[in-house]
Amino acid sequence: MAYQYNRPAAYLPDPEQGPFVVPMHTLSLPAHWEEPLLRLHHGGMTEGQTERRRRVPTAAVNQLMRATAPDIVTVDSTARFGSENPWLYCQSAYPAAVTNLYIATWLKSLPRNADDPETTALLMNCFRDLDTAALTWRPGKVDLLEQELSPGGTALPAPHVYRLLPDVLAERIARQAPYEHDGRQLSFRQVAGRTGARGQGSGGAELMSNLIEYVPGRRGGGDGKPSYYAATLRVTVRTVPFSPVPRVHVAAGVRRFVTGKVYMPYGKGVSAYLLPDDSLVHDGPRPQRFAVAMLEWKNGTTDWRQGGAEGLLARISALDALPSPDRLVKEADHWIHGRDGIRIAIGHQAAMGRHTIGSGLMPSERRRLIEWAERAFAPEFVPVPKLERSAYARPPKKQLKKLPSMPKDMEKKDPEVLAVRLDERERNAAHNARILRARLAEALEGEDLTAVVFHQTDAIRDQMIAAAETGLGLAGHRRVQGPDTWVWETEELTVRLHAQPLGRLGAPLGGDSVPRRGQEHDKAIEERRTDVARTLAALREAAPGVRLAFVELDGLDAFRHAKRRSDPKHAIRLGCADAGLVTQFIRPPDPDAETDEAIADAGLRAAAAWSDGLRQTGVRLVPQHTLGDALIPANLNQVAFHLVERRLDGPTGKQQFTPIAVLIRPGAKCVLGKSADMHEWVPYPELLKSLTGRVEGRKNSAEQSTLTAAFVKKTLAQLRSTPTLVLAHAQDVRKRWPWLRNDGLERDRLGLDGGPTQRIGLYGKQLRVVRIADGSRDETPECWAEAEERSPELKGQQRGGIASGLWRPRVRGDSDRVFYSTTGKSGSQTKLTNDDAKLTPHTNASGKNAYRPTVNAWNPNLLELTVACLQPGDDAEAWAAFVHQQRFSEDYRAGREGLALPLILHLARLADAYALPHELEDALDPEPQAKTVSDCNSSGQLTLDFELDNEDEE
């Protein structure tokens, strides 16, 4: 029986409890400090630099306090002056001498050139003007539910609430009796709060359990060495569109720690969790929380981010209590149980490689831990009501037939039964292949599908050939077979596959030496890019019309750390785009795996690569909704907006900002797209290729917002004559389209350029807008499907499940415009059960051991669907159901359990892989000219839309 309820780990203020006011000590920067501090900060700066840095930075000293005074709560990374804007909060007054030490250290860090005599004079004058000795902590009370309402009726908690309310609730959790299950206890401590985040972006508060040690058995392939990890809990304050009440979210997870050598990711810090026996600062109180210091690797050396001979840690004499960074990264677990008066654990990152302990928690254990933590919230907070299934619960219409599974013990089955099942499987596979070939032929406009496989191993070449035959049902249609070319001819289309060794095109950039950042790296990319483009230009003579390249290339593991700039992947993709090809990469077989296992894995990855490559040609298998024309208009356009971005620390060392739109349109034979500098829609592969090689002048945030607003406005004007649904992913787009923020949304009113919102009808009588938010940064809560335990022997098991569906919230007073979407169990987690545990021993309902620390757990993301803009008479729940069904595209392997985002947003996000800004003076001109939208549309319908090109038309 399907689960009927989903339980989110979210909590509401209990209105019967009234205000939530707590005592707290605060420290503010006096208003008269602002002018002397700015003089000190601006000393030695040019006029332009002064204009850009108009506020006094506190980020460095906040990080210092996180590492050495974790019990202090900082609220903002930028100082705000005046008693009404406290900078620091603490449960009890921090010693004045220590506070003054931090202030003095901070002031000494502000000048740009400490050796300049003028700077020294500025610093001394600043000390004299400020009178730091007069700075004191003030007792007071803080309202943790202080808020206002946005014009759209959404709660707007005061900025301090996002940091202080989670901190207070986390402190309550830490005071509880330990979490206990099956004979093992876990005690939790708070972790020093993250610096820099403020307001709605705050990371809230975090707790971490005592260390858990796991020693894998040698029989199972382990080396017998212990691995270490801990349970984590995050508490955050978040809001929901159109709801006047904020939420508290609780998220449970696992933090893994490094043993042995630490592999430092370049340009990123590595967190060291510290628990000293005494304060790291003289006369400071013994910390009750885990402190967090950052290690970073630059220019061949490892150091504390605020350390070194001239660093802030040295200035407060904290370095004396810390081990040498060089030694710590060589023996990360040397201090993990405590040594020299301090315990230190180095957090593991995915970039460091595989860890023995798997990530995440499965639903039952997640539920047990969160329900233990939530006891600390009473009486001020109560759980939100369970989500209930939508009335529109049906999945989309099936276009492909399900393949019957074959039993593992086939030799024990009745031969006649097996024959019937095998026959059904073959018939369904043939049916599916005909549909996929027909859709592909439509996208290709009757042309052949011609692809090239650049391979390093015969195994991958053979698996790609097998994937082509299986994926499109080409067995029996082969007309040419090797040694370098395979051709299949079917009624719908002809498929040509050319194979050739990757050779030198796949060699590391720079050869034996890794190219240095800057011109040397640019030159290495340029040379490889040109080689690839020339190779493909020559290939066109033997394979005219080639449009898709599959490239067997080592994955990120081969180019980690110091070798990151030798990765040729991005140069290869640039060269392929120059020659008019889209690209799909596939890793070689695992050399350490058993032969049969490696081949089986390669087969799975080849099938996925083949499917992903075909989608880059614009082929479409759009989910067909079940809601009827009365609820969802026929001939509905779907358009998704997305911001394609690269920073200076990206793979090519250049930056890029390109707003794009992706369009799924009835009557068009392929997926379409356009960027802000295009006047017409083009086939999806042309959009992808157009994103490569762009090097743009730097735009500030205001210019990027203006560009985004103009692009959205123009695109909507072009589509206003037909029913159109706009989808936007909040976390991707809202920073340059502020209306998409929770506090910007207003029902049935659209905001584009920072001005007042306008009625949706002014942008078109057939326009709807749905905003989507996922669980990143805990924006939506974690959840588990819940069924009451009916059997007495299962009482107290607190089991949780995974359920796919569209869900309705039941919070009294909230709007009817917000819904939630979940998908089913991941196809990659077939060997996991919902009862598997890794924090404590556990026996499942069958009496079997379910303690499995080494597996990667998985839980569905609770996707929030805000039906922001509708037309009169629309059913908001039906539109949410339509968007939910768009997550189930059958041509994906994950089609059964669902995509992370609706199909069109998924395709828009995939365009990020082609954002590779890189200059090339003499780029090869690809043979075919870029197609316009008319090449993909037999109906001519789009021609009418492009006559409406007036951006100001409303």
PDB file of N, CA, C and O in Angstrom, residues 623 638 640-642 727-733 770-776 821-823 861-865 882-889 892 894-895 897-910 912:
ATOM      1  N   PRO A 623       7.148  14.040 -21.007  1.00  0.00           N
ATOM      2  CA  PRO A 623       6.067  13.357 -20.281  1.00  0.00           C
ATOM      3  C   PRO A 623       4.703  13.903 -20.682  1.00  0.00           C
ATOM      4  O   PRO A 623       4.508  15.124 -20.788  1.00  0.00           O
ATOM      5  N   GLN A 638       6.334  25.150 -22.783  1.00  0.00           N
ATOM      6  CA  GLN A 638       7.082  25.180 -21.529  1.00  0.00           C
ATOM      7  C   GLN A 638       8.392  25.914 -21.789  1.00  0.00           C
ATOM      8  O   GLN A 638       9.131  25.543 -22.703  1.00  0.00           O
ATOM      9  N   ALA A 640      11.865  27.500 -19.754  1.00  0.00           N
ATOM     10  CA  ALA A 640      12.644  27.572 -18.513  1.00  0.00           C
ATOM     11  C   ALA A 640      13.752  28.592 -18.684  1.00  0.00           C
ATOM     12  O   ALA A 640      14.441  28.603 -19.712  1.00  0.00           O
ATOM     13  N   PHE A 641      13.943  29.441 -17.684  1.00  0.00           N
ATOM     14  CA  PHE A 641      15.044  30.403 -17.681  1.00  0.00           C
ATOM     15  C   PHE A 641      16.143  29.897 -16.754  1.00  0.00           C
ATOM     16  O   PHE A 641      15.883  29.302 -15.706  1.00  0.00           O
ATOM     17  N   HIS A 642      17.379  30.165 -17.161  1.00  0.00           N
ATOM     18  CA  HIS A 642      18.532  29.679 -16.399  1.00  0.00           C
ATOM     19  C   HIS A 642      19.700  30.627 -16.636  1.00  0.00           C
ATOM     20  O   HIS A 642      19.824  31.221 -17.725  1.00  0.00           O
ATOM     21  N   LEU A 727       8.873  28.146 -16.080  1.00  0.00           N
ATOM     22  CA  LEU A 727       9.444  27.462 -14.926  1.00  0.00           C
ATOM     23  C   LEU A 727      10.786  28.098 -14.590  1.00  0.00           C
ATOM     24  O   LEU A 727      11.600  28.337 -15.499  1.00  0.00           O
ATOM     25  N   ALA A 728      11.019  28.378 -13.338  1.00  0.00           N
ATOM     26  CA  ALA A 728      12.288  28.956 -12.901  1.00  0.00           C
ATOM     27  C   ALA A 728      12.718  28.291 -11.605  1.00  0.00           C
ATOM     28  O   ALA A 728      11.907  28.116 -10.687  1.00  0.00           O
ATOM     29  N   HIS A 729      13.984  27.908 -11.556  1.00  0.00           N
ATOM     30  CA  HIS A 729      14.547  27.292 -10.355  1.00  0.00           C
ATOM     31  C   HIS A 729      15.084  28.408  -9.469  1.00  0.00           C
ATOM     32  O   HIS A 729      16.012  29.125  -9.847  1.00  0.00           O
ATOM     33  N   ALA A 730      14.516  28.557  -8.286  1.00  0.00           N
ATOM     34  CA  ALA A 730      14.816  29.708  -7.443  1.00  0.00           C
ATOM     35  C   ALA A 730      16.290  29.842  -7.154  1.00  0.00           C
ATOM     36  O   ALA A 730      16.871  30.926  -7.316  1.00  0.00           O
ATOM     37  N   GLN A 731      16.938  28.758  -6.728  1.00  0.00           N
ATOM     38  CA  GLN A 731      18.342  28.849  -6.327  1.00  0.00           C
ATOM     39  C   GLN A 731      19.256  29.170  -7.499  1.00  0.00           C
ATOM     40  O   GLN A 731      20.362  29.667  -7.310  1.00  0.00           O
ATOM     41  N   ASP A 732      18.828  28.925  -8.721  1.00  0.00           N
ATOM     42  CA  ASP A 732      19.644  29.209  -9.894  1.00  0.00           C
ATOM     43  C   ASP A 732      19.502  30.646 -10.396  1.00  0.00           C
ATOM     44  O   ASP A 732      20.437  31.213 -10.941  1.00  0.00           O
ATOM     45  N   VAL A 733      18.315  31.239 -10.249  1.00  0.00           N
ATOM     46  CA  VAL A 733      18.010  32.465 -10.996  1.00  0.00           C
ATOM     47  C   VAL A 733      17.716  33.665 -10.111  1.00  0.00           C
ATOM     48  O   VAL A 733      17.899  34.802 -10.530  1.00  0.00           O
ATOM     49  N   VAL A 770       5.495  29.098 -12.543  1.00  0.00           N
ATOM     50  CA  VAL A 770       5.707  28.233 -11.379  1.00  0.00           C
ATOM     51  C   VAL A 770       7.171  28.335 -10.973  1.00  0.00           C
ATOM     52  O   VAL A 770       8.063  28.129 -11.807  1.00  0.00           O
ATOM     53  N   ARG A 771       7.403  28.678  -9.718  1.00  0.00           N
ATOM     54  CA  ARG A 771       8.763  28.745  -9.183  1.00  0.00           C
ATOM     55  C   ARG A 771       9.068  27.484  -8.396  1.00  0.00           C
ATOM     56  O   ARG A 771       8.228  26.998  -7.623  1.00  0.00           O
ATOM     57  N   ILE A 772      10.263  26.963  -8.601  1.00  0.00           N
ATOM     58  CA  ILE A 772      10.661  25.704  -7.984  1.00  0.00           C
ATOM     59  C   ILE A 772      11.857  25.946  -7.076  1.00  0.00           C
ATOM     60  O   ILE A 772      12.803  26.651  -7.445  1.00  0.00           O
ATOM     61  N   ALA A 773      11.817  25.379  -5.884  1.00  0.00           N
ATOM     62  CA  ALA A 773      12.944  25.449  -4.948  1.00  0.00           C
ATOM     63  C   ALA A 773      13.235  24.041  -4.445  1.00  0.00           C
ATOM     64  O   ALA A 773      12.316  23.259  -4.191  1.00  0.00           O
ATOM     65  N   ASP A 774      14.513  23.721  -4.318  1.00  0.00           N
ATOM     66  CA  ASP A 774      14.890  22.398  -3.827  1.00  0.00           C
ATOM     67  C   ASP A 774      15.456  22.511  -2.410  1.00  0.00           C
ATOM     68  O   ASP A 774      15.388  23.549  -1.768  1.00  0.00           O
ATOM     69  N   GLY A 775      16.049  21.424  -1.934  1.00  0.00           N
ATOM     70  CA  GLY A 775      16.495  21.380  -0.550  1.00  0.00           C
ATOM     71  C   GLY A 775      17.885  21.908  -0.305  1.00  0.00           C
ATOM     72  O   GLY A 775      18.389  21.786   0.827  1.00  0.00           O
ATOM     73  N   SER A 776      18.552  22.484  -1.317  1.00  0.00           N
ATOM     74  CA  SER A 776      19.884  23.029  -1.078  1.00  0.00           C
ATOM     75  C   SER A 776      19.794  24.146  -0.044  1.00  0.00           C
ATOM     76  O   SER A 776      18.854  24.929  -0.028  1.00  0.00           O
ATOM     77  N   SER A 821       6.789  18.050  -4.196  1.00  0.00           N
ATOM     78  CA  SER A 821       6.945  16.914  -5.095  1.00  0.00           C
ATOM     79  C   SER A 821       8.097  16.048  -4.605  1.00  0.00           C
ATOM     80  O   SER A 821       9.163  16.566  -4.239  1.00  0.00           O
ATOM     81  N   THR A 822       7.876  14.732  -4.588  1.00  0.00           N
ATOM     82  CA  THR A 822       8.955  13.803  -4.260  1.00  0.00           C
ATOM     83  C   THR A 822       9.005  12.703  -5.311  1.00  0.00           C
ATOM     84  O   THR A 822       8.030  12.443  -6.008  1.00  0.00           O
ATOM     85  N   THR A 823      10.163  12.063  -5.407  1.00  0.00           N
ATOM     86  CA  THR A 823      10.341  10.941  -6.321  1.00  0.00           C
ATOM     87  C   THR A 823      10.537   9.663  -5.516  1.00  0.00           C
ATOM     88  O   THR A 823      10.695   9.704  -4.293  1.00  0.00           O
ATOM     89  N   ASN A 861      14.581  14.443  -2.354  1.00  0.00           N
ATOM     90  CA  ASN A 861      14.544  15.877  -2.117  1.00  0.00           C
ATOM     91  C   ASN A 861      13.091  16.336  -2.130  1.00  0.00           C
ATOM     92  O   ASN A 861      12.320  15.939  -2.999  1.00  0.00           O
ATOM     93  N   LEU A 862      12.704  17.141  -1.172  1.00  0.00           N
ATOM     94  CA  LEU A 862      11.355  17.695  -1.143  1.00  0.00           C
ATOM     95  C   LEU A 862      11.352  18.956  -2.005  1.00  0.00           C
ATOM     96  O   LEU A 862      11.841  20.008  -1.601  1.00  0.00           O
ATOM     97  N   LEU A 863      10.831  18.826  -3.216  1.00  0.00           N
ATOM     98  CA  LEU A 863      10.847  19.916  -4.186  1.00  0.00           C
ATOM     99  C   LEU A 863       9.613  20.789  -3.973  1.00  0.00           C
ATOM    100  O   LEU A 863       8.476  20.299  -4.018  1.00  0.00           O
ATOM    101  N   GLU A 864       9.833  22.057  -3.735  1.00  0.00           N
ATOM    102  CA  GLU A 864       8.732  22.994  -3.470  1.00  0.00           C
ATOM    103  C   GLU A 864       8.264  23.615  -4.778  1.00  0.00           C
ATOM    104  O   GLU A 864       9.051  24.227  -5.506  1.00  0.00           O
ATOM    105  N   LEU A 865       6.967  23.475  -5.071  1.00  0.00           N
ATOM    106  CA  LEU A 865       6.371  24.028  -6.288  1.00  0.00           C
ATOM    107  C   LEU A 865       5.452  25.166  -5.888  1.00  0.00           C
ATOM    108  O   LEU A 865       4.394  24.938  -5.288  1.00  0.00           O
ATOM    109  N   PHE A 882       0.882  19.028 -12.997  1.00  0.00           N
ATOM    110  CA  PHE A 882       1.513  19.002 -14.319  1.00  0.00           C
ATOM    111  C   PHE A 882       3.035  19.104 -14.186  1.00  0.00           C
ATOM    112  O   PHE A 882       3.781  18.343 -14.818  1.00  0.00           O
ATOM    113  N   VAL A 883       3.501  20.036 -13.350  1.00  0.00           N
ATOM    114  CA  VAL A 883       4.943  20.214 -13.177  1.00  0.00           C
ATOM    115  C   VAL A 883       5.553  18.973 -12.540  1.00  0.00           C
ATOM    116  O   VAL A 883       6.639  18.524 -12.926  1.00  0.00           O
ATOM    117  N   HIS A 884       4.853  18.399 -11.560  1.00  0.00           N
ATOM    118  CA  HIS A 884       5.343  17.169 -10.925  1.00  0.00           C
ATOM    119  C   HIS A 884       5.497  16.051 -11.959  1.00  0.00           C
ATOM    120  O   HIS A 884       6.510  15.334 -11.966  1.00  0.00           O
ATOM    121  N   GLN A 885       4.546  15.894 -12.850  1.00  0.00           N
ATOM    122  CA  GLN A 885       4.621  14.831 -13.848  1.00  0.00           C
ATOM    123  C   GLN A 885       5.764  15.046 -14.832  1.00  0.00           C
ATOM    124  O   GLN A 885       6.263  14.080 -15.418  1.00  0.00           O
ATOM    125  N   GLN A 886       6.195  16.288 -15.003  1.00  0.00           N
ATOM    126  CA  GLN A 886       7.302  16.561 -15.923  1.00  0.00           C
ATOM    127  C   GLN A 886       8.644  16.060 -15.387  1.00  0.00           C
ATOM    128  O   GLN A 886       9.658  16.152 -16.071  1.00  0.00           O
ATOM    129  N   ARG A 887       8.662  15.528 -14.176  1.00  0.00           N
ATOM    130  CA  ARG A 887       9.902  14.950 -13.630  1.00  0.00           C
ATOM    131  C   ARG A 887      10.113  13.515 -14.114  1.00  0.00           C
ATOM    132  O   ARG A 887      11.170  12.940 -13.872  1.00  0.00           O
ATOM    133  N   PHE A 888       9.124  12.941 -14.797  1.00  0.00           N
ATOM    134  CA  PHE A 888       9.184  11.519 -15.126  1.00  0.00           C
ATOM    135  C   PHE A 888       9.296  11.325 -16.634  1.00  0.00           C
ATOM    136  O   PHE A 888       8.333  10.994 -17.316  1.00  0.00           O
ATOM    137  N   SER A 889      10.498  11.573 -17.142  1.00  0.00           N
ATOM    138  CA  SER A 889      10.780  11.395 -18.567  1.00  0.00           C
ATOM    139  C   SER A 889      11.305   9.983 -18.785  1.00  0.00           C
ATOM    140  O   SER A 889      12.343   9.600 -18.240  1.00  0.00           O
ATOM    141  N   TYR A 892      15.006   8.550 -19.710  1.00  0.00           N
ATOM    142  CA  TYR A 892      16.093   8.549 -18.732  1.00  0.00           C
ATOM    143  C   TYR A 892      16.056   7.241 -17.953  1.00  0.00           C
ATOM    144  O   TYR A 892      14.989   6.708 -17.660  1.00  0.00           O
ATOM    145  N   ALA A 894      16.615   7.134 -14.995  1.00  0.00           N
ATOM    146  CA  ALA A 894      15.957   7.508 -13.743  1.00  0.00           C
ATOM    147  C   ALA A 894      14.500   7.887 -13.966  1.00  0.00           C
ATOM    148  O   ALA A 894      13.850   8.411 -13.076  1.00  0.00           O
ATOM    149  N   GLY A 895      13.988   7.640 -15.176  1.00  0.00           N
ATOM    150  CA  GLY A 895      12.630   8.060 -15.479  1.00  0.00           C
ATOM    151  C   GLY A 895      11.589   7.450 -14.565  1.00  0.00           C
ATOM    152  O   GLY A 895      10.572   8.060 -14.267  1.00  0.00           O
ATOM    153  N   GLU A 897      11.927   6.571 -11.310  1.00  0.00           N
ATOM    154  CA  GLU A 897      11.876   7.203  -9.993  1.00  0.00           C
ATOM    155  C   GLU A 897      11.868   8.718 -10.067  1.00  0.00           C
ATOM    156  O   GLU A 897      11.581   9.387  -9.094  1.00  0.00           O
ATOM    157  N   GLY A 898      12.188   9.303 -11.216  1.00  0.00           N
ATOM    158  CA  GLY A 898      12.042  10.734 -11.386  1.00  0.00           C
ATOM    159  C   GLY A 898      13.353  11.495 -11.424  1.00  0.00           C
ATOM    160  O   GLY A 898      14.351  11.104 -10.812  1.00  0.00           O
ATOM    161  N   LEU A 899      13.355  12.604 -12.150  1.00  0.00           N
ATOM    162  CA  LEU A 899      14.503  13.495 -12.234  1.00  0.00           C
ATOM    163  C   LEU A 899      14.523  14.436 -11.033  1.00  0.00           C
ATOM    164  O   LEU A 899      13.513  14.634 -10.362  1.00  0.00           O
ATOM    165  N   ALA A 900      15.688  15.038 -10.794  1.00  0.00           N
ATOM    166  CA  ALA A 900      15.801  15.982  -9.677  1.00  0.00           C
ATOM    167  C   ALA A 900      14.949  17.215  -9.910  1.00  0.00           C
ATOM    168  O   ALA A 900      14.440  17.824  -8.959  1.00  0.00           O
ATOM    169  N   LEU A 901      14.769  17.595 -11.189  1.00  0.00           N
ATOM    170  CA  LEU A 901      13.970  18.759 -11.568  1.00  0.00           C
ATOM    171  C   LEU A 901      13.073  18.364 -12.737  1.00  0.00           C
ATOM    172  O   LEU A 901      13.339  17.369 -13.421  1.00  0.00           O
ATOM    173  N   PRO A 902      12.011  19.112 -13.003  1.00  0.00           N
ATOM    174  CA  PRO A 902      11.239  18.858 -14.221  1.00  0.00           C
ATOM    175  C   PRO A 902      12.135  18.872 -15.454  1.00  0.00           C
ATOM    176  O   PRO A 902      13.158  19.559 -15.483  1.00  0.00           O
ATOM    177  N   LEU A 903      11.742  18.128 -16.469  1.00  0.00           N
ATOM    178  CA  LEU A 903      12.595  17.879 -17.633  1.00  0.00           C
ATOM    179  C   LEU A 903      13.193  19.149 -18.214  1.00  0.00           C
ATOM    180  O   LEU A 903      14.395  19.213 -18.473  1.00  0.00           O
ATOM    181  N   ILE A 904      12.396  20.182 -18.416  1.00  0.00           N
ATOM    182  CA  ILE A 904      12.913  21.364 -19.100  1.00  0.00           C
ATOM    183  C   ILE A 904      13.953  22.086 -18.247  1.00  0.00           C
ATOM    184  O   ILE A 904      14.958  22.595 -18.763  1.00  0.00           O
ATOM    185  N   LEU A 905      13.774  22.118 -16.928  1.00  0.00           N
ATOM    186  CA  LEU A 905      14.790  22.714 -16.057  1.00  0.00           C
ATOM    187  C   LEU A 905      16.033  21.841 -16.008  1.00  0.00           C
ATOM    188  O   LEU A 905      17.157  22.347 -15.902  1.00  0.00           O
ATOM    189  N   HIS A 906      15.846  20.544 -16.080  1.00  0.00           N
ATOM    190  CA  HIS A 906      16.986  19.619 -16.134  1.00  0.00           C
ATOM    191  C   HIS A 906      17.824  19.899 -17.375  1.00  0.00           C
ATOM    192  O   HIS A 906      19.057  19.977 -17.303  1.00  0.00           O
ATOM    193  N   LEU A 907      17.178  20.079 -18.535  1.00  0.00           N
ATOM    194  CA  LEU A 907      17.914  20.361 -19.769  1.00  0.00           C
ATOM    195  C   LEU A 907      18.605  21.721 -19.691  1.00  0.00           C
ATOM    196  O   LEU A 907      19.730  21.885 -20.181  1.00  0.00           O
ATOM    197  N   ALA A 908      17.949  22.705 -19.074  1.00  0.00           N
ATOM    198  CA  ALA A 908      18.563  24.029 -18.952  1.00  0.00           C
ATOM    199  C   ALA A 908      19.817  23.973 -18.093  1.00  0.00           C
ATOM    200  O   ALA A 908      20.847  24.570 -18.427  1.00  0.00           O
ATOM    201  N   ARG A 909      19.768  23.224 -17.013  1.00  0.00           N
ATOM    202  CA  ARG A 909      20.929  23.140 -16.122  1.00  0.00           C
ATOM    203  C   ARG A 909      22.087  22.401 -16.792  1.00  0.00           C
ATOM    204  O   ARG A 909      23.253  22.702 -16.548  1.00  0.00           O
ATOM    205  N   LEU A 910      21.787  21.409 -17.648  1.00  0.00           N
ATOM    206  CA  LEU A 910      22.850  20.676 -18.326  1.00  0.00           C
ATOM    207  C   LEU A 910      23.691  21.585 -19.218  1.00  0.00           C
ATOM    208  O   LEU A 910      24.831  21.254 -19.554  1.00  0.00           O
ATOM    209  N   ASP A 912      25.175  24.125 -18.422  1.00  0.00           N
ATOM    210  CA  ASP A 912      26.329  24.642 -17.691  1.00  0.00           C
ATOM    211  C   ASP A 912      27.636  23.978 -18.138  1.00  0.00           C
ATOM    212  O   ASP A 912      28.700  24.590 -18.082  1.00  0.00           O
TER     213      ASP A 912
END
